[in-house]
C-alpha atoms as one frame of an Amber mdcrd trajectory, in Angstrom:
protein
  26.186  18.161 -21.000  22.629  19.015 -19.499  20.964  22.114 -17.516  21.099
  22.415 -14.083  18.365  22.162 -11.879  15.637  24.641 -11.248  15.927  23.749
  -7.113  19.123  21.477  -6.557  19.201  21.959  -2.517  16.193  23.584  -2.278
  14.206  21.827  -0.052  10.297  22.540  -0.674   6.734  21.287   1.350   3.699
  20.400  -0.264   0.185  20.456   1.368  -2.729  18.245  -0.033   0.644  16.262
  -2.587  -1.064  12.658  -2.021  -3.372  13.147  -4.871  -4.198  15.309  -7.917
  -2.592  19.036  -8.203  -0.048  18.480  -4.958   1.198  15.088  -6.462   2.192
  16.315  -9.329   4.066  19.565  -8.269   5.795  17.506  -5.319   7.438  14.461
  -7.767   7.594  17.932 -10.558  10.288  19.457  -7.395  11.907  16.274  -6.717
  13.223  15.911 -10.615  14.410  19.628 -10.130  16.862  18.165  -7.342  14.467
  19.348  -4.505  14.527  17.768  -1.741  10.574  17.328  -0.559   7.939  16.979
   2.501   4.874  15.847   1.431   1.834  16.575   3.259  -1.444  14.761   2.757
  -3.980  14.385   5.632  -5.709  11.347   3.374  -8.971  12.735   3.543 -11.936
  12.252   1.081 -13.372  15.117  -1.016 -15.850  16.606   1.432 -12.927  16.691
   4.046 -13.734  13.591   6.647 -11.373  10.572   7.050 -10.312   8.292   4.208
  -8.526   5.126   4.878  -5.518   5.852   4.544  -2.938   9.116   3.473  -1.531
   8.260   0.216   1.888  10.794   1.248   4.011   7.548   1.948   3.104   6.616
  -1.633   4.291  10.108  -2.889   7.360   9.664  -1.058   8.247   5.703  -2.143
   7.498   7.775  -5.910   9.830   9.795  -5.567  12.485   8.466  -3.574  12.442
   5.400  -6.108  13.446   8.087  -8.871  16.241   9.267  -7.116  15.120  10.843
  -5.267  14.569  12.970  -1.588  11.630  12.895   0.331   9.652  12.589   3.958
   6.135  12.123   3.931   4.683  14.125   6.494   0.682  13.611   7.338  -1.001
  16.467  10.336  -3.584  18.670   9.342  -2.379  21.752   8.332  -5.321  23.673
   9.205  -4.602  23.818  13.115  -1.474  25.760  14.843   0.264  22.421  15.268
  -0.244  20.548  12.254   1.098  23.559  10.663   4.158  23.741  13.782   4.791
  20.025  12.706   4.799  20.548   9.192   7.277  23.147   9.302   8.952  21.747
  11.980   9.522  18.279   9.863  11.434  19.884   7.082  13.907  21.734   9.843
  14.570  18.672  11.429  14.304  16.902   8.432  16.915  18.728   6.230  18.098
  21.319   8.141  16.104  24.513   6.602  12.314  25.435   4.487  12.753  26.775
   1.468   9.649  26.968  -0.459   6.343  25.927   0.601   3.319  25.506  -1.401
  -0.002  25.956  -0.546  -2.260  23.025  -2.133  -4.431  21.489   0.470  -8.352
  21.743  -0.217 -11.953  19.814  -0.965 -15.515  20.619  -2.002 -18.718  20.844
  -0.214 -20.539  22.108  -2.873 -23.612  24.123  -1.947 -26.440  26.585  -3.826
 -26.347  29.356  -1.295 -29.450  28.939   0.066 -28.821  24.810   0.542 -25.470
  25.855   2.284 -24.853  25.134   5.175 -22.957  26.924   8.451 -20.773  23.775
   8.854 -20.129  23.448   4.638 -19.377  26.833   5.173 -17.157  27.263   7.712
 -15.109  23.280   6.691 -14.131  24.892   3.504 -13.325  28.100   5.260 -10.872
  26.045   7.855  -9.262  24.262   5.271  -8.949  26.377   2.227  -7.832  29.703
   4.044  -7.087  29.011   7.294  -4.810  25.919   5.864  -2.912  28.785   3.652
  -2.771  31.163   6.078  -1.017  28.433   9.313   1.144  27.072   7.378   2.706
  30.661   5.818   2.635  32.116   9.390   4.903  29.702  10.405   7.270  29.280
   7.264   6.956  33.469   7.731   8.423  33.509  11.377  11.416  30.735  10.157
  11.851  33.196   7.588  11.705  36.295   9.098  14.334  34.922  12.825  16.166
  33.461   9.286  17.034  37.149   8.175  17.537  38.501  11.775  20.046  36.177
  12.092  21.893  37.487   9.139  20.958  34.293   7.245  18.284  35.991   4.242
  17.113  33.693   2.532  15.847  33.297  -0.792  11.890  31.828   0.032   8.814
  31.134  -1.927   5.519  30.855  -0.902   3.670  29.340  -4.061  -1.168  29.284
  -3.178  -3.580  27.875  -4.503  -6.678  30.236  -5.647  -8.844  29.008  -8.163
 -10.852  30.932 -11.350 -13.609  30.450  -8.817 -11.458  32.804  -6.782 -11.623
  34.766  -9.168 -14.606  35.311 -11.073 -17.067  32.705  -8.611 -19.086  29.746
  -9.610 -22.336  28.749  -9.499 -23.030  26.755  -6.339 -20.016  26.590  -4.600
 -20.028  30.092  -2.365 -17.669  28.632   0.182 -15.618  27.455  -1.884 -15.508
  30.477  -4.194 -15.006  33.112  -1.363 -12.182  31.052   0.637 -10.047  31.026
  -2.810 -10.762  34.413  -2.990  -9.584  34.990   0.381  -6.573  33.476  -0.663
  -5.648  36.000  -3.386  -5.625  38.980  -0.733  -3.785  36.659   2.374  -1.242
  36.141  -1.575  -0.895  40.057  -1.690  -0.292  40.932   2.209   2.106  38.121
   2.256   3.845  39.331  -0.304   4.051  42.677   0.865   4.637  42.408   4.599
   7.180  39.361   3.742   9.286  40.619   0.715  11.989  42.574   3.639  12.583
  38.998   5.025  13.226  37.779   1.581   9.499  35.912   0.758   8.413  35.947
  -2.152   4.788  34.799  -2.390   2.537  34.406  -5.703  -0.750  32.636  -6.141
  -1.764  29.931  -8.670  -5.731  29.640 -10.241  -4.872  26.583 -12.025  -7.735
  24.398 -13.973  -6.381  20.357 -13.738  -8.995  17.497 -13.701  -8.162  16.080
 -10.290 -10.442  14.411  -8.209 -12.375  17.706  -6.754 -12.986  18.550 -10.498
 -13.020  14.985 -12.476 -17.075  16.175 -12.710 -16.742  19.823 -14.729 -13.890
  17.322 -16.818 -16.134  14.222 -17.232 -16.692  15.145 -20.657 -13.604  16.300
 -22.207 -10.927  13.567 -24.156  -8.034  12.833 -21.202  -6.026  12.409 -24.521
  -6.148  11.196 -28.262  -7.045   7.666 -29.074  -3.399   5.753 -29.329  -2.218
   6.852 -25.963  -0.191  10.345 -27.383  -0.929  14.057 -27.631  -1.149  15.976
 -25.400  -3.739  15.176 -22.154  -4.189  19.343 -21.529  -6.524  18.888 -18.625
  -3.134  17.183 -16.594  -2.352  18.519 -13.578   0.666  17.790 -14.422   0.652
  20.417 -16.589   0.541  23.381 -14.003   2.950  21.994 -12.004   6.108  23.173
 -13.894   5.212  27.293 -13.396   4.965  26.107  -9.436   8.190  24.809  -9.714
   9.451  27.881 -11.379   7.932  30.283  -9.054   9.033  28.123  -5.780  13.069
  28.582  -7.480  15.658  31.338  -7.334  15.262  31.722 -10.720  11.852  33.572
  -9.952  13.827  36.468  -8.499  11.211  39.864  -8.795   8.076  37.883  -9.015
   6.499  38.086  -5.931   2.355  39.332  -5.096   0.639  38.507  -8.624  -1.812
  35.393  -9.941  -0.914  33.178 -12.563  -3.691  30.958 -14.053  -2.747  27.569
 -16.046  -4.354  25.321 -17.360  -3.072  23.046 -20.403  -0.368  24.552 -22.183
  -1.575  28.455 -21.469   0.347  30.778 -18.683  -2.362  33.588 -17.970  -0.990
  36.639 -15.956  -4.565  37.445 -14.066  -5.334  41.090 -13.789  -7.253  42.131
 -10.279  -9.230  44.808  -9.051  -8.263  48.138 -10.129  -9.086  51.585 -10.978
 -11.610  51.917 -13.332 -13.608  54.951 -14.944 -13.916  57.356 -11.372 -16.318
  60.868 -11.499 -15.068  63.454  -8.495 -18.132  65.787  -7.110 -15.812  67.415
  -4.471 -18.586  67.850  -2.604 -21.779  65.312  -0.931 -23.400  62.725  -3.708
 -27.751  62.919  -3.524 -28.248  59.215  -3.797 -30.096  60.054  -7.441 -27.234
  61.556  -8.712 -24.708  58.637  -7.421 -26.888  56.663  -9.742 -26.658  58.912
 -12.263 -22.997  59.017 -12.121 -22.536  55.537 -11.754 -24.557  54.757 -14.490
 -22.125  56.495 -16.518 -19.158  55.959 -14.990 -20.688  52.042 -16.311 -20.895
  52.298 -19.267 -17.130  52.621 -19.561 -16.281  50.900 -17.809 -14.924  47.384
 -18.555 -17.432  44.070 -18.487 -16.829  41.558 -15.908 -15.748  38.197 -16.886
 -19.137  36.118 -16.351 -18.820  33.737 -12.710 -18.295  30.182 -13.432 -22.090
  28.142 -14.582 -24.210  31.297 -14.811 -26.395  31.544 -17.194
């Protein structure tokens, strides 16, 4: 007897699902029985319009494998695009259970060369592109809860190691991904009363955005066998579980996923401290800080530093 499908009957929205991680997530959800809304604007790595959205191709893949999916080509970093994304799920399938925020692109520059437009564009797609779909999905789930139909809702946001530790040449991207962690924590705290769990992943995988970073890594052993540690499909099982009812009780967490490794990331928390009970002088504050740092954990290295 085969095991039950983890997401049987659930309706899942995945943004940026035409390629890379998003595509892998959409296919993995469909394989576990979910009906999937595949969102992709079809732009290039820099956010400029591409020759056509690949969302339809992913839908065709899902349907050819016996699954159920529909394409959505709206811009989720706009109010109308995000609202129409939620409507697409409701009008097509009558419900929405899981939102996976994944859309993004890069405009890498060292800080002194980073234009304001490049900063704004990355913030818009990554951070605003998480906020708006989350806002509209949450409004639907809140209404359901208030109507006496409490949802078993899940949100999986996409951060990055760059957002947790920083990454040289990616000040805009690192700041946006750090902001997504903050948004995740607030959403988990605010939406839990409505039956919504919100978590984030920090994935490491070979995609269009990271192919330069992983260019020197071998995709798989010669002959086609073995384990491709950088395949985006390695990240999707955790994303599927977080988006399923099986993840009950898990919220406000950040997971790093790379290859066959899953790590719970532990963020800012109080370390060594001292209370004088009165105002410090600058010299006293400096002496205290030096003593505290001597007993504190050394922070992780910024990617690309040194």
